Coordinates of C-alpha atoms in Angstrom, one line a residue:
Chain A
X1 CA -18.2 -4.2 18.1
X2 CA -21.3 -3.4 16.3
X3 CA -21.2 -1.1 13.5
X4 CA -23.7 0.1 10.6
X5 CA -23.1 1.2 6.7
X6 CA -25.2 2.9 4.4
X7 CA -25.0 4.8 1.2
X8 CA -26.6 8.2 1.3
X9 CA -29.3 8.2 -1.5
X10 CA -30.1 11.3 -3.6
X11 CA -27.2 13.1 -4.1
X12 CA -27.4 15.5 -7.5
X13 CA -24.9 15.2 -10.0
X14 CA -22.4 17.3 -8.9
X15 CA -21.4 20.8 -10.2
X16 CA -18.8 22.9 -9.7
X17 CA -18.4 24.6 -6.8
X18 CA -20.8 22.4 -5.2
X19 CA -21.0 22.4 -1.2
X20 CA -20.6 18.7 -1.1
X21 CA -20.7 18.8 2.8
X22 CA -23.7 20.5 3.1
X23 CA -25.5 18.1 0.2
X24 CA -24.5 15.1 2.1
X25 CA -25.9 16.9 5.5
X26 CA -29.3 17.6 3.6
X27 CA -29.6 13.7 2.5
X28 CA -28.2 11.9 5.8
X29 CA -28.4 12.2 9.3
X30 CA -25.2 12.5 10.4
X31 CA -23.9 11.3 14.2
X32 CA -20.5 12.4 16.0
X33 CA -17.7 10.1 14.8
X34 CA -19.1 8.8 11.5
X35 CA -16.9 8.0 8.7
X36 CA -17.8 9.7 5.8
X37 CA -16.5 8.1 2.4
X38 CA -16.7 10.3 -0.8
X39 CA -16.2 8.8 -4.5
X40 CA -13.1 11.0 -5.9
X41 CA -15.1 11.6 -8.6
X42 CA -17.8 14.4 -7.1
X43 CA -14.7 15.4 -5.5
X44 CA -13.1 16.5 -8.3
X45 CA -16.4 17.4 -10.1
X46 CA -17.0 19.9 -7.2
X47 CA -13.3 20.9 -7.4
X48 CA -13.9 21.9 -11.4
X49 CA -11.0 19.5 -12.4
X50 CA -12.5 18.2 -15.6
X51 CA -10.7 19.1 -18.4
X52 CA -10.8 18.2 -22.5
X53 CA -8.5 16.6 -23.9
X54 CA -8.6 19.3 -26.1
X55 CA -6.8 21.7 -24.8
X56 CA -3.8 19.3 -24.0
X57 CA -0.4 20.3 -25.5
X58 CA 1.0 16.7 -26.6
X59 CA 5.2 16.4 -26.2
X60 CA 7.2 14.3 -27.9
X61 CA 7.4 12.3 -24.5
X62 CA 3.5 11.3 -24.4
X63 CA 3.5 10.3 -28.2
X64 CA 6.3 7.9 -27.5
X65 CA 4.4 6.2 -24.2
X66 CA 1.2 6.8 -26.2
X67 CA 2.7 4.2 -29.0
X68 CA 4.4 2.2 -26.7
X69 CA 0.7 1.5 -24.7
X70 CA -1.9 2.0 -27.2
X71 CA -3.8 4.8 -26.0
X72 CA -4.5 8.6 -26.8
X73 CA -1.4 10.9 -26.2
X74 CA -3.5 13.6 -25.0
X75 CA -4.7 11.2 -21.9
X76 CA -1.0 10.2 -21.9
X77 CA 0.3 14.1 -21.7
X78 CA -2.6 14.6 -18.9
X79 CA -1.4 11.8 -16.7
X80 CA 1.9 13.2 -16.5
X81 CA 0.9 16.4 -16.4
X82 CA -0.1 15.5 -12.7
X83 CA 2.6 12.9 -11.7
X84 CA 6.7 13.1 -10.5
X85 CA 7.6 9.9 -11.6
X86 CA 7.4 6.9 -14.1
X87 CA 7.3 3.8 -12.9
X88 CA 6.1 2.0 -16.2
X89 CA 5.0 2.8 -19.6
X90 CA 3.3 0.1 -20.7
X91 CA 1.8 -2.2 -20.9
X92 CA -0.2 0.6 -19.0
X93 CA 0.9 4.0 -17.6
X94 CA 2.0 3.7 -13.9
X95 CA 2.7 6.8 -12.1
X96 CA 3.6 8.8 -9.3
X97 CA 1.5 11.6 -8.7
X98 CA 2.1 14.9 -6.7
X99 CA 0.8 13.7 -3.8
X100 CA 2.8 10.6 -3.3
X101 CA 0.8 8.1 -4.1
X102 CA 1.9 5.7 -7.5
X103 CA -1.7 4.5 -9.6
X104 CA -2.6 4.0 -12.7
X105 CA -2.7 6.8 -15.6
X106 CA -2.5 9.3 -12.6
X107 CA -6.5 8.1 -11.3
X108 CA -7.7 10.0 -14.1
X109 CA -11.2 8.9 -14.7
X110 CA -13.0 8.5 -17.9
X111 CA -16.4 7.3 -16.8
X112 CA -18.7 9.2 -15.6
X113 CA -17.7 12.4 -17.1
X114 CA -19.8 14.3 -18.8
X115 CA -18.5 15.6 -22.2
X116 CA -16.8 13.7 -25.2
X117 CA -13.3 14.4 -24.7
X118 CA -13.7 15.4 -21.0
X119 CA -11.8 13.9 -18.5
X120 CA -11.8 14.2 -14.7
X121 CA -8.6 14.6 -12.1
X122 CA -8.4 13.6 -9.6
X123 CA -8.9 16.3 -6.4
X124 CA -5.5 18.6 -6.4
X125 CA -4.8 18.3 -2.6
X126 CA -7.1 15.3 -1.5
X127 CA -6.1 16.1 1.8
X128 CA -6.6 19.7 1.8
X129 CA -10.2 18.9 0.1
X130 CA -11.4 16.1 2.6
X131 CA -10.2 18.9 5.6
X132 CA -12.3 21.2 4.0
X133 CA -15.1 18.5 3.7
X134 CA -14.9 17.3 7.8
X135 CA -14.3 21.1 8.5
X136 CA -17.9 22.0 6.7
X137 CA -19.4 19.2 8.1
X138 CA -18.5 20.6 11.8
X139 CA -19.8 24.0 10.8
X140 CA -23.1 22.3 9.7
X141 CA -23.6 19.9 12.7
X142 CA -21.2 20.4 15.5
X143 CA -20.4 16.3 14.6
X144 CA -16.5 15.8 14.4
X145 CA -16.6 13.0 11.2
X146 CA -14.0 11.5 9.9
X147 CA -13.7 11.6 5.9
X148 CA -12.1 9.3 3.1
X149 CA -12.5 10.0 -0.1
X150 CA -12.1 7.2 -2.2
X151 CA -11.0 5.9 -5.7
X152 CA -10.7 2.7 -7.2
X153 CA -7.0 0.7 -8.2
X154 CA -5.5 -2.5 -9.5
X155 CA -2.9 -4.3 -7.2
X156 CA -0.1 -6.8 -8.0
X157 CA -0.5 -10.2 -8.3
X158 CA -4.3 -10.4 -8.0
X159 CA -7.0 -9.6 -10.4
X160 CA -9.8 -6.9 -9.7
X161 CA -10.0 -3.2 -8.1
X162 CA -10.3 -2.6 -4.5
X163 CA -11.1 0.8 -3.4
X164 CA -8.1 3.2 -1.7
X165 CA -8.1 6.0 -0.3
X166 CA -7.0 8.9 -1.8
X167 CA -7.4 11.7 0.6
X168 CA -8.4 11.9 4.5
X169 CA -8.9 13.9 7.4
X170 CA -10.1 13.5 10.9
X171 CA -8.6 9.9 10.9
X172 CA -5.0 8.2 11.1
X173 CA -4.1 6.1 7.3
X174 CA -2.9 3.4 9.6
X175 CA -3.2 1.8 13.1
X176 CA 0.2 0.5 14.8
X177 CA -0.3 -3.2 16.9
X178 CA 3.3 -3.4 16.9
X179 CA 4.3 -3.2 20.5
X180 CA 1.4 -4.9 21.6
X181 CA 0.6 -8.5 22.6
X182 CA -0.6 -11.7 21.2
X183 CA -3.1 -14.2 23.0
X184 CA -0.1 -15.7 24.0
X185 CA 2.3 -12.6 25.0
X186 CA 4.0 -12.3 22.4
X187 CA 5.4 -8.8 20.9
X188 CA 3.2 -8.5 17.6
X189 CA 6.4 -6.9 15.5
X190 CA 4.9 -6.4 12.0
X191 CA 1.1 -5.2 12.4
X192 CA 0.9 -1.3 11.2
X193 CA -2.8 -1.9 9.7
X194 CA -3.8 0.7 6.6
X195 CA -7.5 0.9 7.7
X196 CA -8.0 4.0 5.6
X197 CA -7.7 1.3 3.1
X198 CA -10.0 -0.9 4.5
X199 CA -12.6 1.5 4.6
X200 CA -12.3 2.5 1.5
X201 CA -12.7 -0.9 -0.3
X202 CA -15.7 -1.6 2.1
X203 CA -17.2 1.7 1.2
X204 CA -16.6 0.7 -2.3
X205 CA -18.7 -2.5 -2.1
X206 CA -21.7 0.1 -0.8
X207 CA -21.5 2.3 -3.4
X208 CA -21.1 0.2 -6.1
X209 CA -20.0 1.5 -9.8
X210 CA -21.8 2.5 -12.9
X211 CA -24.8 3.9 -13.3
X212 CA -26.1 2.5 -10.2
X213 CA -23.7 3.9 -8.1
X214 CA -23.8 6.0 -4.7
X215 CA -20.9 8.4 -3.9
X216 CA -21.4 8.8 -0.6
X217 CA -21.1 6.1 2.0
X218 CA -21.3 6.4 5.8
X219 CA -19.6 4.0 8.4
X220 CA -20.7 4.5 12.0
X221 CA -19.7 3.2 14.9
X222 CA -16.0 2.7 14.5
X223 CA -13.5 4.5 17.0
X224 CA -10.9 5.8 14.4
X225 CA -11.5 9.4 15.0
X226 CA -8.4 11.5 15.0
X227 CA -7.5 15.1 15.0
X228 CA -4.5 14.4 12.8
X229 CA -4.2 11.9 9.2
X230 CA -2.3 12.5 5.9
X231 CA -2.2 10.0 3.3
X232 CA 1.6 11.2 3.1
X233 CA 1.9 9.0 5.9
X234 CA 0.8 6.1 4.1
X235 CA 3.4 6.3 0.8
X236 CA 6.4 4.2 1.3
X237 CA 9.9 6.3 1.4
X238 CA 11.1 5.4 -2.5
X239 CA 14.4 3.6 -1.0
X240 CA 12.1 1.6 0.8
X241 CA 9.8 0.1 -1.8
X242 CA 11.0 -3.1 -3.0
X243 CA 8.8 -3.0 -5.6
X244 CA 9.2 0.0 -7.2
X245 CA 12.6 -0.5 -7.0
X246 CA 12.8 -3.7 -8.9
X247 CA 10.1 -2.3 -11.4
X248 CA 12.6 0.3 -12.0
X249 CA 15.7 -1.9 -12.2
X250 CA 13.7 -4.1 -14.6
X251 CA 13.8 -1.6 -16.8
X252 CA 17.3 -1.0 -17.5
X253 CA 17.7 -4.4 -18.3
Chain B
X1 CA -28.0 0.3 1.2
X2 CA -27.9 -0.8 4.6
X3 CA -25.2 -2.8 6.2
X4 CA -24.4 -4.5 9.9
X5 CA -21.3 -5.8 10.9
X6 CA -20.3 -7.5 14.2
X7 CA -17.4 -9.5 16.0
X8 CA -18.7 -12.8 17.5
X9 CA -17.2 -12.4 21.1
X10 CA -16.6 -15.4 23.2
X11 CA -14.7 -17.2 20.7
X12 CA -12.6 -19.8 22.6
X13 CA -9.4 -20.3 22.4
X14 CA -9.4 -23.0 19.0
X15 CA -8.0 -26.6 18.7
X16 CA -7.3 -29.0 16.2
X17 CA -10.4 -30.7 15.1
X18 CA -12.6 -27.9 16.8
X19 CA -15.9 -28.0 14.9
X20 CA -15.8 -23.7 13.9
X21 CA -19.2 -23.7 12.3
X22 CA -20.6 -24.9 15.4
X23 CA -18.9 -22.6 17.8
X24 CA -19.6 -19.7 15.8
X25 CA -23.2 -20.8 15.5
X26 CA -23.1 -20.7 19.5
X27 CA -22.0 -17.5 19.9
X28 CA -24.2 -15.9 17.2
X29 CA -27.5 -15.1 15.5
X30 CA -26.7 -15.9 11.9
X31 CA -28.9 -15.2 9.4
X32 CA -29.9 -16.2 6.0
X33 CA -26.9 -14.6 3.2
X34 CA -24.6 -13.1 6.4
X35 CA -21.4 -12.8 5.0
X36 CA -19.1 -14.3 7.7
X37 CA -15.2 -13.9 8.0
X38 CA -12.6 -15.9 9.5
X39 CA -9.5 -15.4 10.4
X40 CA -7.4 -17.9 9.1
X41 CA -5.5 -18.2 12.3
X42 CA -8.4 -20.7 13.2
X43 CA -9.0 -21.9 10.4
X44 CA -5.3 -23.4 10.4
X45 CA -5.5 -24.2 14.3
X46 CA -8.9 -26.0 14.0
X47 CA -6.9 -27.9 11.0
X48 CA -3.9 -28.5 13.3
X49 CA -1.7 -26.9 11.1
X50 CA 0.8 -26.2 13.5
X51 CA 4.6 -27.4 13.5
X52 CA 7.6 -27.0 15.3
X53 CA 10.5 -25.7 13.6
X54 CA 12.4 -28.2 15.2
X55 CA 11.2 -30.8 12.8
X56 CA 12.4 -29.0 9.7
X57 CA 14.6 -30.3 7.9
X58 CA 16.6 -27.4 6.4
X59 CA 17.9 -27.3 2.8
X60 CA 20.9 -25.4 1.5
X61 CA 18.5 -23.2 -0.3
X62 CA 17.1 -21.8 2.6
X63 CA 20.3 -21.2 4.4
X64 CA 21.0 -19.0 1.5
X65 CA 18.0 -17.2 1.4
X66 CA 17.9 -17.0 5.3
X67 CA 21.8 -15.8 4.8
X68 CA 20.5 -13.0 2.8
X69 CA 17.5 -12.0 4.5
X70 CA 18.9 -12.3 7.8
X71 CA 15.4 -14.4 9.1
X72 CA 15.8 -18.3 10.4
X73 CA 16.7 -20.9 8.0
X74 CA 14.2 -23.1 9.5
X75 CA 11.4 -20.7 8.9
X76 CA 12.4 -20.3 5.7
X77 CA 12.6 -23.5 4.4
X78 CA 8.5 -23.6 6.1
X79 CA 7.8 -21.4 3.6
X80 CA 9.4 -22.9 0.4
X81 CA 7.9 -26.3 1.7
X82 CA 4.8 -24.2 1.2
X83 CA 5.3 -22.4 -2.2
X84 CA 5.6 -23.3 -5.8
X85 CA 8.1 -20.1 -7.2
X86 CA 10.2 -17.9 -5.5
X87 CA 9.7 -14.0 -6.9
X88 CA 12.1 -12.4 -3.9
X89 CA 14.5 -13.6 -1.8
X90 CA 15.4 -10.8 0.2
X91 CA 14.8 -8.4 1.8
X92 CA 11.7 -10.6 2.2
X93 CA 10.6 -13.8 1.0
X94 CA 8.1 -13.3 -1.5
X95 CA 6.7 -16.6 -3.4
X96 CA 3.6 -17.9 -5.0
X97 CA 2.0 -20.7 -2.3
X98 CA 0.8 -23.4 -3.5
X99 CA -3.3 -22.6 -4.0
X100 CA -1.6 -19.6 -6.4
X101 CA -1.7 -16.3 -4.1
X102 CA 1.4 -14.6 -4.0
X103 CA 2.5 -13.5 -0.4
X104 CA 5.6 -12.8 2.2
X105 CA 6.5 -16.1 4.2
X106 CA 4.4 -18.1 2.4
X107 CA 1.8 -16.4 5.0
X108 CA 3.1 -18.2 7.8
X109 CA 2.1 -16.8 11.3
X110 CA 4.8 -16.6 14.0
X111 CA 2.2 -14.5 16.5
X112 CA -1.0 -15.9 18.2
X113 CA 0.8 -19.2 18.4
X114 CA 0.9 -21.3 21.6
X115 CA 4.6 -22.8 22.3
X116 CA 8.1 -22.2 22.0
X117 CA 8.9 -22.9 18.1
X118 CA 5.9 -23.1 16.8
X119 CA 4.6 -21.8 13.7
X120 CA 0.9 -21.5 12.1
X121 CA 0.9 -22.7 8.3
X122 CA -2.1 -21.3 6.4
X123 CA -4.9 -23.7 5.7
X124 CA -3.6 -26.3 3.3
X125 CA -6.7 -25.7 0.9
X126 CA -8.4 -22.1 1.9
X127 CA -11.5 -22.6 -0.3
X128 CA -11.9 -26.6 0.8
X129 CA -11.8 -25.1 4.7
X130 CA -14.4 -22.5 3.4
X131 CA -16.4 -24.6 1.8
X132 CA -16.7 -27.3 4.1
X133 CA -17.1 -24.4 6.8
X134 CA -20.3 -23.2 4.8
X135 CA -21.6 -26.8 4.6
X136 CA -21.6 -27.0 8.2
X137 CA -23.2 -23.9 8.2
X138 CA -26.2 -24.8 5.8
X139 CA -26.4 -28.1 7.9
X140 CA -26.8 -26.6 11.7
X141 CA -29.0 -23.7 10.4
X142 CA -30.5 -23.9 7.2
X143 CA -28.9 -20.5 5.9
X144 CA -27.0 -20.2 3.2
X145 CA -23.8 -18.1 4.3
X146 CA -20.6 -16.7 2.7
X147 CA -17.8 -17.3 4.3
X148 CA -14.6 -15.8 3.9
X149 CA -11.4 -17.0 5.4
X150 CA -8.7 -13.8 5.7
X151 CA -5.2 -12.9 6.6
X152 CA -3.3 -9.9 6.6
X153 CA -0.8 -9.1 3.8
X154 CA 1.5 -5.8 2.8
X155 CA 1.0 -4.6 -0.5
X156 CA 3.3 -2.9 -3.2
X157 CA 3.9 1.3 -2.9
X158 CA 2.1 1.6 0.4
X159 CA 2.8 1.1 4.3
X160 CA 0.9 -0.9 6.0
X161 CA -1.2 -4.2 5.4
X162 CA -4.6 -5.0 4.7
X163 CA -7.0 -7.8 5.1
X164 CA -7.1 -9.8 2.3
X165 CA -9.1 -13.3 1.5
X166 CA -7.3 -16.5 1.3
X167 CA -10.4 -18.7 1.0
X168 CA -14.1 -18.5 0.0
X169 CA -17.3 -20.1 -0.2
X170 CA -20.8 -18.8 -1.3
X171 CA -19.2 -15.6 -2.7
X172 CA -17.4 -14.9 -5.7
X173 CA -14.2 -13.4 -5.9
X174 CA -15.1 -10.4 -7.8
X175 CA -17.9 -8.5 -9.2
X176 CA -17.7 -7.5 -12.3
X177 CA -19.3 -3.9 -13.6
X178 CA -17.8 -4.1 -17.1
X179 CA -20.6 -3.8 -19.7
X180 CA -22.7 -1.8 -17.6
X181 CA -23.1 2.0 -18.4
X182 CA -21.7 4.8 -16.2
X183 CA -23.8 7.9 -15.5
X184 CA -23.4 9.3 -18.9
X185 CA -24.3 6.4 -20.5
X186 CA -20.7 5.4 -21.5
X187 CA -20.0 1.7 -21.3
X188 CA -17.6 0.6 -18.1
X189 CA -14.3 -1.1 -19.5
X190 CA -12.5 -1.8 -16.7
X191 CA -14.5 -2.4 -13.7
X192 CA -13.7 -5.8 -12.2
X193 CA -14.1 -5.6 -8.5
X194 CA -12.6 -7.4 -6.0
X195 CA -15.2 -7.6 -3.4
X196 CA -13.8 -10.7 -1.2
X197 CA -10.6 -8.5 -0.6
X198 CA -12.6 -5.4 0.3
X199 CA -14.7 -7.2 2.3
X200 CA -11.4 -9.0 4.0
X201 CA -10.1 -5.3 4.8
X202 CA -13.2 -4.1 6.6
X203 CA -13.7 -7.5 8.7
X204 CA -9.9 -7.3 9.6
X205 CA -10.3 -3.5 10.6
X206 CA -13.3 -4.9 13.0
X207 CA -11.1 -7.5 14.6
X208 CA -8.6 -6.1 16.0
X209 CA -5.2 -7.3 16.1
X210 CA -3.2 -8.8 19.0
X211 CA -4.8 -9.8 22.2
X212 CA -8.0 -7.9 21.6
X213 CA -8.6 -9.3 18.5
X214 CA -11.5 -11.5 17.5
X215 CA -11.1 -14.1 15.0
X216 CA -14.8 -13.9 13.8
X217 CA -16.8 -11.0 12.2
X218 CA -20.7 -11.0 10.5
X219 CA -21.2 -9.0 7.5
X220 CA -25.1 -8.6 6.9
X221 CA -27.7 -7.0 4.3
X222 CA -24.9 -7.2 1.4
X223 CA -26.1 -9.2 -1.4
X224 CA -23.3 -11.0 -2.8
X225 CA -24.5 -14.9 -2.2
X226 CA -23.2 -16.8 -4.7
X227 CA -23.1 -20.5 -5.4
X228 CA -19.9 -20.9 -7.3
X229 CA -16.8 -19.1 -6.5
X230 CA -12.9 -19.7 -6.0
X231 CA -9.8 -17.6 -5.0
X232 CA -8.0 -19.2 -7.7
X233 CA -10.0 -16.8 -10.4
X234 CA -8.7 -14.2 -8.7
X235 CA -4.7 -14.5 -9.1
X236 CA -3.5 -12.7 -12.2
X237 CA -2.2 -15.5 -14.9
X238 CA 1.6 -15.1 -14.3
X239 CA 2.0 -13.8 -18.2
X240 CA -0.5 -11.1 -17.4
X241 CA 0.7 -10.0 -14.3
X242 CA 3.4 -6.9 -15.1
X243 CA 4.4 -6.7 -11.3
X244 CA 5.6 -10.2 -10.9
X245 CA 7.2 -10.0 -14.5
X246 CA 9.4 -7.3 -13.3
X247 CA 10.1 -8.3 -10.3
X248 CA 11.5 -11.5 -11.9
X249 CA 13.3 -9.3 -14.7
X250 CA 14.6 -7.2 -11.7
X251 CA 16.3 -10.3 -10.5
X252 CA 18.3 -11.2 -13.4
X253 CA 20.0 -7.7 -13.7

């Protein structure tokens, strides 16, 4: 298997309302089947979901987490603005958002917003936006892409960010080996492989962060094309998360 | 940026005290900084890291645990042989191994192993394997090479697993952007990436599980050569890391 990676230089700061498909055409030749990873960030940027911390009203519920983890209740309010659930408080905010997934401070960003007291959410539907990305893309080009758009999260246990992905369309969040054999014929009976994941911490090593950063990646030459992929897929059934479960039980003790 | 990645094909099937360095150098053109994974299935085999679970003497410990979990109290106690702390019993067996990951079975393999019995113990020191692996490297061709040395392992609030690296040589664990200055000219605070694991998750998407998998993949034109580097900086100090905290709270309830 031979396959090839690149970030695609020149992309603008984003604005909103931004054709992000058609910017990305203009600075990269595309090919049928590529994998197109997107930061989150121009995403959102595109998706006008900056917002000030400004024009946050603060409950009594944020100024109590907001003590508790020694940060700004307005950033607090925002992140749970967008989530379900709470798995933590603190030492950092840890929640589920709308869409499923659990992250930190519901994958608000900070950085690279423009704007003191500007903050950036993440896309509304990441799903619904990366559709509307691979759908644009086969208006442009006639090219059926896959697309990931990507963010960065902590993990348990070890130190460091990997990338995730946060929204997709034209490819599965996972492969399924179970069923198949081993070299030695053996039933494989626990391999369901998140390659969305994958992807998206490879495409996180291209791009880079700060100021020096790329949004846009492209990975070509893989054979994860699909007509169907939600990242609702990918979120484990709350009964069946062991750790969420034993974060939550932890803290009734 | 612009990035090639490949499987080495032709791999043979690997034996204790197989010289890896050199067969890999056989069936590819390395070159100067190529980033090369390993899947620590050979690793282990090439180290003859192989038992039989009929040799294992089983403790009443691991009858309990394998009571509750409902696996083998032979593989079981494998795995505590392996680890140094015990975070969940059931309905896995989590624990910290003995180089300071935390993983399930104390990553032992059941699959891609030859014989009735048999199991696959990780390498008994991931970064020595990698290192000496490098050497070998630097000694048939001159390069100087990262090598990696991944396994596959599930991961909290999310189906699926991921590649992830177990041991590492001429890389360092992470890369760390905090300091620099995002778009805007803020200052990044919490940057720290953890390239070897993103890196583990793209070569384990290009190898393939089960039979049509290959146990060797070539990273090229990233530059993360480094000199130094070890996974133990990348486990979280047990006092830092919340996850394991409440998981061990959890317990107690």
């Amino acid at each position: 298997m031979n396959v090839t990676a690149f970030t695609v230089l020149d992309i603008p700061l984003i604005k909103p309302g931004d054709d992000l498909a058609g910017i990305i055409h203009e600075n990269a030749d595309l090919e049928e089947r590529d994998i197109i990873a997107i930061s989150s960030t121009i995403v959102s940027k595109s998706e006008n979901r900056i917002i000030s911390l400004n024009n946050i009203d603060v409950t009594g519920k944020a100024q109590n987490i907001a003590k508790n983890n020694g940060s700004d209740p307005r950033f607090v309010q925002a992140a749970l603005n967008e989530s379900t659930e709470i798995l933590l408080e603190s030492p950092f905010l840890l929640v589920r958002i709308k869409n499923g997934s659990i992250c930190v401070n519901a994958g608000i960003d900070r950085s690279n917003v423009e704007g003191k007291d500007n903050i950036l959410l993440l896309p509304e539907k990441p799903d619904r936006s990366a559709r509307e990305i691979k759908d644009r893309f086969f208006e442009l080009t006639g090219y059926k892409v896959s697309v990931v758009i990507i963010d960065t999260n902590g993990r348990a246990f070890r130190c460091g960010q990997t990338g995730a992905a946060v929204g997709i369309a034209g490819i599965k969040p996972t492969v399924d080996w179970r069923g198949t054999h081993d070299l030695f014929g053996n039933v494989l009976e626990v391999k369901n492989e998140a390659v969305v994941d994958e992807i998206a911490g490879f495409a996180n090593v291209l791009m880079g962060e700060g100021n020096g950063g790329t949004p846009v990646a492209i990975i070509r030459g893989l054979d994860l094309y699909s007509e169907k992929g939600s990242m609702k897929d990918i979120n484990r059934p709350g009964h069946e998360d062991v750790i969420r479960e034993a974060i939550l039980k932890s803290r009734s003790v």
